[in-house]
Tab-separated table of C-alpha atoms in Angstrom:
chain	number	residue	atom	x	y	z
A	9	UNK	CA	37.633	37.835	18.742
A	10	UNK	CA	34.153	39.891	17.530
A	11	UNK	CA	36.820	39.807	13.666
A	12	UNK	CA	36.321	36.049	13.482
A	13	UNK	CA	32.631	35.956	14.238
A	14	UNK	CA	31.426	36.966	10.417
A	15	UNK	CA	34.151	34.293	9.313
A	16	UNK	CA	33.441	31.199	11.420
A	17	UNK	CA	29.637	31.888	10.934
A	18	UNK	CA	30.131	32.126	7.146
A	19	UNK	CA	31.883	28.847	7.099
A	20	UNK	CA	29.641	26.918	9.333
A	21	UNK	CA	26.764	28.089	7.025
A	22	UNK	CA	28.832	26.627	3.924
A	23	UNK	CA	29.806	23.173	6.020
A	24	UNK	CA	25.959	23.469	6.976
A	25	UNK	CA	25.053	23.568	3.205
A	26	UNK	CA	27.491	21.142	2.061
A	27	UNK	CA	26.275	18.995	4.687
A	28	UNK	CA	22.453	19.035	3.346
A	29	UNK	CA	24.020	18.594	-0.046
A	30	UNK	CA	25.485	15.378	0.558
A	31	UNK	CA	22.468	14.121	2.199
A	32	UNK	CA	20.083	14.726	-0.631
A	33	UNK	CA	22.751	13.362	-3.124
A	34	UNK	CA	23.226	10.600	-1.046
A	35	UNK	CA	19.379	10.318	-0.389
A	36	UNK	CA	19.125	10.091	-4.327
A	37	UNK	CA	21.461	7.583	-5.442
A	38	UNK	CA	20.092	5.015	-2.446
A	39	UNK	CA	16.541	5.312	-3.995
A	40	UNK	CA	17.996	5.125	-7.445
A	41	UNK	CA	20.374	2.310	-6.610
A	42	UNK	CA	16.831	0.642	-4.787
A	43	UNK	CA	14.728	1.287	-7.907
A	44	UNK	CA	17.797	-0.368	-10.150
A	45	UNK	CA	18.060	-3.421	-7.929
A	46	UNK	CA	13.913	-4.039	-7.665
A	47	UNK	CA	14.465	-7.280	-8.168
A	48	UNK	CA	16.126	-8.035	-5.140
A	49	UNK	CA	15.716	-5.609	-2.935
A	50	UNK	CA	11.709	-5.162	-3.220
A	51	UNK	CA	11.116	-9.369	-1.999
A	52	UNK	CA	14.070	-8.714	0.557
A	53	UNK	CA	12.294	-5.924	2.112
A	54	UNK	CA	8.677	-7.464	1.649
A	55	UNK	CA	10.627	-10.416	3.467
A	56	UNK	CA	11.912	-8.339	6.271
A	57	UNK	CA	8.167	-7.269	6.703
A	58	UNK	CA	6.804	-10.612	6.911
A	59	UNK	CA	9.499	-11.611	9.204
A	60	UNK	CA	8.653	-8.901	11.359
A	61	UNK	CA	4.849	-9.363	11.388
A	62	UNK	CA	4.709	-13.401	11.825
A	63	UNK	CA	7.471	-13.815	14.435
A	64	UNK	CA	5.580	-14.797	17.358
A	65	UNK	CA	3.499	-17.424	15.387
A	66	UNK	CA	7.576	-18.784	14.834
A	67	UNK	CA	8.117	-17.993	18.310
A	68	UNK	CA	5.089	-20.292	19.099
A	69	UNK	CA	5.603	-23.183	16.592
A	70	UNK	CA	9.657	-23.468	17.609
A	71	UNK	CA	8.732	-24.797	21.066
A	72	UNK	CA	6.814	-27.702	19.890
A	73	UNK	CA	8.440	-28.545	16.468
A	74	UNK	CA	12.232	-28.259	15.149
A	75	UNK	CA	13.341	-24.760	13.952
A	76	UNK	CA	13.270	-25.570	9.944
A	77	UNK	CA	9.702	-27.492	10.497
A	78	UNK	CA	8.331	-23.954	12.397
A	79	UNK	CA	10.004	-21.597	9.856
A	80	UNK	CA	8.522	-23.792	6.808
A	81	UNK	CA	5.043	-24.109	8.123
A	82	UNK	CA	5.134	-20.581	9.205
A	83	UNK	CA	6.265	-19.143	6.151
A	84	UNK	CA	3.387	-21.371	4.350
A	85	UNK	CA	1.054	-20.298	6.619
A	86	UNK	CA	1.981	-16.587	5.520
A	87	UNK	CA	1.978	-17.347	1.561
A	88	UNK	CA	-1.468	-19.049	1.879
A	89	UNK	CA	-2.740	-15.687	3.167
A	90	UNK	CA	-1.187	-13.601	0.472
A	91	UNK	CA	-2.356	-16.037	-2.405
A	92	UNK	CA	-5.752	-15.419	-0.865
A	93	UNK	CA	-5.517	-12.002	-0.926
A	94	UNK	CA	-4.617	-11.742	-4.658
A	95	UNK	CA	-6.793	-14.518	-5.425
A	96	UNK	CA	-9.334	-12.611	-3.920
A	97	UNK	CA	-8.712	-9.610	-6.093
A	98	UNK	CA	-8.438	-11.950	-9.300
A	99	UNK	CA	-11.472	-13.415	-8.932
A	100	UNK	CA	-13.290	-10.198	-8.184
A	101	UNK	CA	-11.360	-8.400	-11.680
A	102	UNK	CA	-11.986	-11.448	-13.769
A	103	UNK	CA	-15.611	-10.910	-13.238
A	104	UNK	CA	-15.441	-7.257	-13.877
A	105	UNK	CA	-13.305	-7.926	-16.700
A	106	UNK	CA	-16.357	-10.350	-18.407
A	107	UNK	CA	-18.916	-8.027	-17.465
A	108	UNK	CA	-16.976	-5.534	-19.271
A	109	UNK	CA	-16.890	-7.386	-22.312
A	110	UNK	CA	-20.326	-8.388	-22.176
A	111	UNK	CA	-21.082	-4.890	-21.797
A	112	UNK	CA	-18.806	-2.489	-23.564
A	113	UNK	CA	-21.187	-0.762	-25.885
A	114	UNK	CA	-22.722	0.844	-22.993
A	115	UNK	CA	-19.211	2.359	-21.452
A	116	UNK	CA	-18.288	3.515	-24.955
A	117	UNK	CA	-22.404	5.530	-25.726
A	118	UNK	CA	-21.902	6.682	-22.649
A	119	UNK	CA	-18.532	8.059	-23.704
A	120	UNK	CA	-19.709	9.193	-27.049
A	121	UNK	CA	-22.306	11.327	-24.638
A	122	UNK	CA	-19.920	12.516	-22.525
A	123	UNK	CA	-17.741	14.020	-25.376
A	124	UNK	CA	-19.949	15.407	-27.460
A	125	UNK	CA	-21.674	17.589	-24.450
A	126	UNK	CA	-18.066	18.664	-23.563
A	127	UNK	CA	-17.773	19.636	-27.125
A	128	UNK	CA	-20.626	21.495	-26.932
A	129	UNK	CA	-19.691	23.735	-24.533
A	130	UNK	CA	-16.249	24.239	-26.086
A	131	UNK	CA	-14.177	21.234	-24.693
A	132	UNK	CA	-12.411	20.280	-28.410
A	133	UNK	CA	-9.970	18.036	-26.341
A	134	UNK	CA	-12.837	15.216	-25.658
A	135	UNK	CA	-12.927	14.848	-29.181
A	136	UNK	CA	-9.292	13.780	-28.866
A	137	UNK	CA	-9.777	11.681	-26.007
A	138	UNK	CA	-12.407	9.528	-28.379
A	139	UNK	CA	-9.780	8.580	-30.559
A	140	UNK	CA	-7.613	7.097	-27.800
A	141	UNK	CA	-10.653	5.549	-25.888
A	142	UNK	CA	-12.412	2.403	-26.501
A	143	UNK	CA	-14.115	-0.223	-25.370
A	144	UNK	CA	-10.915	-2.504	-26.616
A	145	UNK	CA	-8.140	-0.168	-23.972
A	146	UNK	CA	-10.806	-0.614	-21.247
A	147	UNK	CA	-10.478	-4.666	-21.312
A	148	UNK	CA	-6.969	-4.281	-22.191
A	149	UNK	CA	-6.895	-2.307	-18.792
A	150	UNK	CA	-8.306	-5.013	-16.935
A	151	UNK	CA	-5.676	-7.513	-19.092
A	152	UNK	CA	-3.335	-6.193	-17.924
A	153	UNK	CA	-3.616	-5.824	-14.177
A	154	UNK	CA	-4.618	-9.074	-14.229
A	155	UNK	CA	-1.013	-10.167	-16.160
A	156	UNK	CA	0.819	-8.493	-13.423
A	157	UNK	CA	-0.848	-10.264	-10.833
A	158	UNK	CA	-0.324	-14.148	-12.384
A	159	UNK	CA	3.492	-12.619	-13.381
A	160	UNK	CA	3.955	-12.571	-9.046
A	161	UNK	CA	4.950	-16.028	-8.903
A	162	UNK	CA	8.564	-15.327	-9.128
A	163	UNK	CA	8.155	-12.681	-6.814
A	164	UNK	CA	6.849	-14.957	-4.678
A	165	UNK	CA	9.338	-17.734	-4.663
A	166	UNK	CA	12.061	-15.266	-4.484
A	167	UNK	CA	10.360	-13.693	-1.067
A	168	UNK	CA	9.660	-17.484	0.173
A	169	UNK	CA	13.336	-18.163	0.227
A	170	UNK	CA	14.397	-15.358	1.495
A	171	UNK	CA	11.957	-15.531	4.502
A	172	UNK	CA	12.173	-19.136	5.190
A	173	UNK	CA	16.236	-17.857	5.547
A	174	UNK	CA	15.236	-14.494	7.768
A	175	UNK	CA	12.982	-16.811	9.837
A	176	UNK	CA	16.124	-19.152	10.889
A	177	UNK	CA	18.651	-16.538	11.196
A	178	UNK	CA	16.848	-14.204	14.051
A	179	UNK	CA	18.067	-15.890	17.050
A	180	UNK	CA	21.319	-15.690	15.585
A	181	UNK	CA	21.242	-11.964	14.147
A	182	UNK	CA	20.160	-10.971	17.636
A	183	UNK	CA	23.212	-12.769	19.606
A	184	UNK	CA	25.517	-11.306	17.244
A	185	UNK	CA	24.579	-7.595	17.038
A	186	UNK	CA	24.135	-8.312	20.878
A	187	UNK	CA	28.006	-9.114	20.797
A	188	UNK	CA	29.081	-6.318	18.603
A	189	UNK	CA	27.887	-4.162	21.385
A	190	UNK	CA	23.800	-3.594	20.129
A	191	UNK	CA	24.025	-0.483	18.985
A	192	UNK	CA	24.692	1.536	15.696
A	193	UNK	CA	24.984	5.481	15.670
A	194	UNK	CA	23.203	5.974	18.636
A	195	UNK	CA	20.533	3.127	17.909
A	196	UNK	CA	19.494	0.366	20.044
A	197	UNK	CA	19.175	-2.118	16.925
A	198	UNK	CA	17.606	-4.837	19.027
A	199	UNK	CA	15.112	-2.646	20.621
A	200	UNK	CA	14.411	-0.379	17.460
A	201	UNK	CA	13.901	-3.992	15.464
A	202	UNK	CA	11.330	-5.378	18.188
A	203	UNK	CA	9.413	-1.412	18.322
A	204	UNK	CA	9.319	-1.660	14.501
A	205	UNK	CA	7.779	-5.454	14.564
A	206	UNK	CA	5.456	-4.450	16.957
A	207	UNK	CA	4.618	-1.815	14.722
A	208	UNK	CA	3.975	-3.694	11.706
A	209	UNK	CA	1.875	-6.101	13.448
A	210	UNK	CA	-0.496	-3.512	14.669
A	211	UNK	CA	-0.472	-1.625	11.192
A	212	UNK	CA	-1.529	-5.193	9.629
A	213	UNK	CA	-3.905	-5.797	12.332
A	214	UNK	CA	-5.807	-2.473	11.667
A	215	UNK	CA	-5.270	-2.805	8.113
A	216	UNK	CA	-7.024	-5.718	7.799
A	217	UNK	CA	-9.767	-4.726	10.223
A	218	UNK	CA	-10.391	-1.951	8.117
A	219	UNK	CA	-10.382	-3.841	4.720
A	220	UNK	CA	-12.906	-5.872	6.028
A	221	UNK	CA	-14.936	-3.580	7.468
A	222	UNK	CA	-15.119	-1.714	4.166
A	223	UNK	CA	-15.728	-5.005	2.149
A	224	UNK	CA	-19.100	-5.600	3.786
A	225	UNK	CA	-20.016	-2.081	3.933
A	226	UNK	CA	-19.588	-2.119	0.149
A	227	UNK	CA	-21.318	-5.456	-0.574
A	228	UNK	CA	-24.051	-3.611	1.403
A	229	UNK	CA	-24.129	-0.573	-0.508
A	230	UNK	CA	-23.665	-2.504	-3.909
A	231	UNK	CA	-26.733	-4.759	-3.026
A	232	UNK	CA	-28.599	-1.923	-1.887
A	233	UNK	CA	-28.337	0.086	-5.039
A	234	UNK	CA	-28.598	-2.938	-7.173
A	235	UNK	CA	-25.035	-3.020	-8.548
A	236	UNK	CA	-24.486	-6.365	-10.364
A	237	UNK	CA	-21.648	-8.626	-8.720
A	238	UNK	CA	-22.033	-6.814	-5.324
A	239	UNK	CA	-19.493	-10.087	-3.817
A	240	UNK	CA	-16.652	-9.224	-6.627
A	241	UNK	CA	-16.947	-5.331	-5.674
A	242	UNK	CA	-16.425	-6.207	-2.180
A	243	UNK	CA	-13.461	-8.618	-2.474
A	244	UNK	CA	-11.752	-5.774	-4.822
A	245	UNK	CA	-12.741	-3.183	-2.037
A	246	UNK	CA	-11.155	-5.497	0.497
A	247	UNK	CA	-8.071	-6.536	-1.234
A	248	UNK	CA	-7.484	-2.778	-2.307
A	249	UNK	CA	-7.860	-1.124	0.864
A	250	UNK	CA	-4.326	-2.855	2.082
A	251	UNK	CA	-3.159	-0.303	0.023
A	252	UNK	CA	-3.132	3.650	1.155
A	253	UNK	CA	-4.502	6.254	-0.580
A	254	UNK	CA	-4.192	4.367	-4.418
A	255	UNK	CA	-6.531	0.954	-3.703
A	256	UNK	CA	-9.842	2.953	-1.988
A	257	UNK	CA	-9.587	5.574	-4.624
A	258	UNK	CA	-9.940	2.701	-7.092
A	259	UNK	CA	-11.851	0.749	-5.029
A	260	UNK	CA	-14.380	3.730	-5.576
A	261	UNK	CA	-14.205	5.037	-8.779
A	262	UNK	CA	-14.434	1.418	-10.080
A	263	UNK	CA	-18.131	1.137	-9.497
A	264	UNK	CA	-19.076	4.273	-9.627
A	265	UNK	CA	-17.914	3.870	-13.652
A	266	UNK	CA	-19.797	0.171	-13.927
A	267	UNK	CA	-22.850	1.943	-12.050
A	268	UNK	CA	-23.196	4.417	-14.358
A	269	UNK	CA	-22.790	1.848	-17.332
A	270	UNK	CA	-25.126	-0.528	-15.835
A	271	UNK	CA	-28.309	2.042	-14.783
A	272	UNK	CA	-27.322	4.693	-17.533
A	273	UNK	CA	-28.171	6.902	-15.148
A	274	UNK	CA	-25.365	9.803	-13.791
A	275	UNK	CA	-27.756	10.215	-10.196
A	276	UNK	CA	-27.441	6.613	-9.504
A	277	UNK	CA	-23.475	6.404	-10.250
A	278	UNK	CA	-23.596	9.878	-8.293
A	279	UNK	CA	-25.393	7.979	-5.226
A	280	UNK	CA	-22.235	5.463	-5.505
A	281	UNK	CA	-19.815	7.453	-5.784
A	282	UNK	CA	-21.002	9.639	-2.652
A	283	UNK	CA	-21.329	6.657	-0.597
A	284	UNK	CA	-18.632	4.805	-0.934
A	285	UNK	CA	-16.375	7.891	-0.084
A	286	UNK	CA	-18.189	8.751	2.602
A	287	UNK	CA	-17.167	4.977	3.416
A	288	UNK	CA	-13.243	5.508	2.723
A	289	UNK	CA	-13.172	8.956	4.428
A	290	UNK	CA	-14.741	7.469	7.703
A	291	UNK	CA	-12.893	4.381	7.829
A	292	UNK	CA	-9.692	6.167	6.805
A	293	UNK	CA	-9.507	9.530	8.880
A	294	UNK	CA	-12.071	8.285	11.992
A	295	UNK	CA	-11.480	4.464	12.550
A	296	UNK	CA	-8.092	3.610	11.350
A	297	UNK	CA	-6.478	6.936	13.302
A	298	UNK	CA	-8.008	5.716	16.307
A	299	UNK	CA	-7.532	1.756	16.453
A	300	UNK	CA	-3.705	2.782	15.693
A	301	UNK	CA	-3.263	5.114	17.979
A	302	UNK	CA	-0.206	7.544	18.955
A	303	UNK	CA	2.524	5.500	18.275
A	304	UNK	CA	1.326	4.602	14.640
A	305	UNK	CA	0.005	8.468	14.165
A	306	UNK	CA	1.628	9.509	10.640
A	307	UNK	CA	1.105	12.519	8.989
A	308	UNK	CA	-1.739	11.356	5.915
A	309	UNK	CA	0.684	13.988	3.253
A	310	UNK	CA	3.844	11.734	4.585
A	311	UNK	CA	1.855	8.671	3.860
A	312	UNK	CA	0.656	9.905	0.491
A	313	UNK	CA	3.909	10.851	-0.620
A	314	UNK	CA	5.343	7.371	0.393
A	315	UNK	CA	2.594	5.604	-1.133
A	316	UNK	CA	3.454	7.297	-4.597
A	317	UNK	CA	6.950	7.214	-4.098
A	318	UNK	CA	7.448	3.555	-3.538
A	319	UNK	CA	5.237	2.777	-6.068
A	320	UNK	CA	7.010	4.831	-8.512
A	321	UNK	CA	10.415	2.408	-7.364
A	322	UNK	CA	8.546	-0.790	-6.852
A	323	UNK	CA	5.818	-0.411	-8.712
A	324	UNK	CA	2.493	-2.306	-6.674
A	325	UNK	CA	4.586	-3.826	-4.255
A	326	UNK	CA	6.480	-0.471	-2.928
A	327	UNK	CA	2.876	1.272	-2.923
A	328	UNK	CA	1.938	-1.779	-0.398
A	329	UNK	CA	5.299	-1.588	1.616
A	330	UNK	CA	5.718	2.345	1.629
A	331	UNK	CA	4.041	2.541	5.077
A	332	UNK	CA	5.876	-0.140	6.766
A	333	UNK	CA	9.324	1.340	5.391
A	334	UNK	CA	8.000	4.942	7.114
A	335	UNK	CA	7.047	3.390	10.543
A	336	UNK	CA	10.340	1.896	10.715
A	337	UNK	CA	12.426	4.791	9.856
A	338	UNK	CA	10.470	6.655	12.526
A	339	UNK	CA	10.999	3.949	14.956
A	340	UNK	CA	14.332	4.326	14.244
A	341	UNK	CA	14.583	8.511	14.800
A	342	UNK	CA	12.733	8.220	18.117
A	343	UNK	CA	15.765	7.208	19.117
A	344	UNK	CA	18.160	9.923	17.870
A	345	UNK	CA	17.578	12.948	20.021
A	346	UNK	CA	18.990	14.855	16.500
A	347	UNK	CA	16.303	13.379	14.306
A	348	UNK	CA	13.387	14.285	16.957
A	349	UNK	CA	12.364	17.228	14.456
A	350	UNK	CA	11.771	14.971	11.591
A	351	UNK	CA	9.348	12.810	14.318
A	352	UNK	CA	7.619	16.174	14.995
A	353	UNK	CA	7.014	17.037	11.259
A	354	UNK	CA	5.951	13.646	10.403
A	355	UNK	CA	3.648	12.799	12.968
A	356	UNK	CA	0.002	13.090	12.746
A	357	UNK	CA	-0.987	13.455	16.217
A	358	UNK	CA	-2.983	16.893	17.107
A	359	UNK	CA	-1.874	17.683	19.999
């Protein structure tokens, strides 16, 4: 028996590796078939999300008004918050964007200051950079994210309809997958989808607690210091900080740049920059952590890496719904006494 030992252990190390082979491959051609198919499957699973999170106003609005009548008005309801939102961060761009023009010369001395005491002290590269930078790519900077934001109306429509259909067929998903026995590889499906809902509605309830929270803090800060447009900094802080990790590091170095063109002065866009980090690393690694709690505890690297990999499928919109996708695979391994490792890894709590 002790002859067959070296063999069986050599082959269950080879099915072993095989076995993790398969699952990256397979791991790799779902996110490239996911980044190939953006079109559909990013406003399906934005959909999904929304379905998840506005459920109980449904819940709510079917027992006084007809099922298409709730899932319209709710679905409205949800839209008219999300226009605000970019809205919001339009309005609050667009009148960066003209300051910017008014007030280019400044960002490009500035520049021209910047380079030539780096090539003082040896830096020839800056000189390289001045050839590339202008005051022209800066507004075609703001252009541009502004472009992308008026080209979401398709986007839009496309997650309307499919919402508006996710919204009607709940009641009916759940009596089917309760007939075809409610579960799937060891998953409860009904009970994983309700955990995961719950989820998302206390991720967008902290989320937007947060965003709000920082908004005023930086209207504060930008009136304070006398930062021009202190209300268009704080809708940009606001809007950004739905997004992890990408929209308050923007949300900071923004006005620390237009603080230093503005005063001409590198303590005073110092001051900025200090306190409005100060502001993101409170409100990101005190508050948030602890109006969350256990159950939404996520390692910060897993929710970095997330961040930047959805966004590098999806673009804006997978940089928003990385987070939500994470919670709900968790949700999902709590269940699976074989995944519990990949809970234990992921999971931010200390203890």
């Amino acid at each position: 028996m002790n002859g067959h030992l070296p063999g069986s252990g050599g082959a269950g190390a080879g099915l072993s590796a095989t076995g993790g082979l398969l699952l990256v491959s397979t791991v790799i051609l779902l996110l490239g078939a996911l980044s190939w198919g953006e079109a559909v499957f990013a406003p399906a699973a934005f959909a999904i999300f929304i379905v998840m999170v506005v459920w109980p106003l449904q819940v709510f609005l079917e027992a006084r008004l007809p099922r298409m009548v709730a899932s319209l008005i709710t679905v409205a309801v949800t839209l008219v918050c999300v226009g605000a939102l970019l809205t919001l961060f339009a309005w609050g761009m667009s009148v960066v964007g003209q300051w910017l023009i008014g007030n280019g010369a400044r960002f490009q001395a500035i520049y021209q200051i910047g380079t030539d005491w780096l090539e003082g002290h040896g830096f020839a590269v800056a000189g390289q950079l001045s050839e590339t930078f202008n005051t022209a790519w800066l507004v075609r900077m703001v252009q541009t994210t502004l472009a992308r934001f008026n080209g979401l109306a398709g986007f839009a429509a496309l997650v309307f309809a499919f919402a508006v259909l996710g919204l009607l067929e709940v009641e009916s998903l759940v009596r089917r997958i309760t007939a075809a026995g409610g579960r799937f590889g060891g998953v409860d499906i009904i009970a994983a989808g309700r955990q995961t809902a719950a989820h998302f509605r206390r991720y967008m309830l902290v989320r937007t607690i947060a965003s709000a929270l920082t908004g005023a803090i930086v209207w504060i800060i930008a009136h304070l210091v006398g930062l021009e447009h202190p209300a268009a900094w704080a809708a940009i802080a606001f809007t950004l900080n739905y997004i992890p990790f990408i929209g308050p590091v923007v949300a900071t170095v923004l006005p620390t740049l237009f603080a230093l063109a503005q005063f001409e002065s590198f303590e005073i866009a110092l001051v900025v920059l200090v306190c409005l980090t100060a502001v993101q690393f409170v409100i990101g690694s005190y508050l948030e952590p602890i109006l969350t709690g256990s159950t939404l505890s996520i390692s910060p690297f897993a929710v970095m890496f997330m961040v930047f990999l959805w966004s590098l499928l999806w673009g804006l919109t997978g940089a928003f719904i990385g987070v939500p996708i994470l919670v709900a695979v968790l949700t999902v391994c709590r269940q699976l006494p074989s995944m519990q490792w990949l809970t234990v890894m992921l999971s931010g709590d200390k203890e």
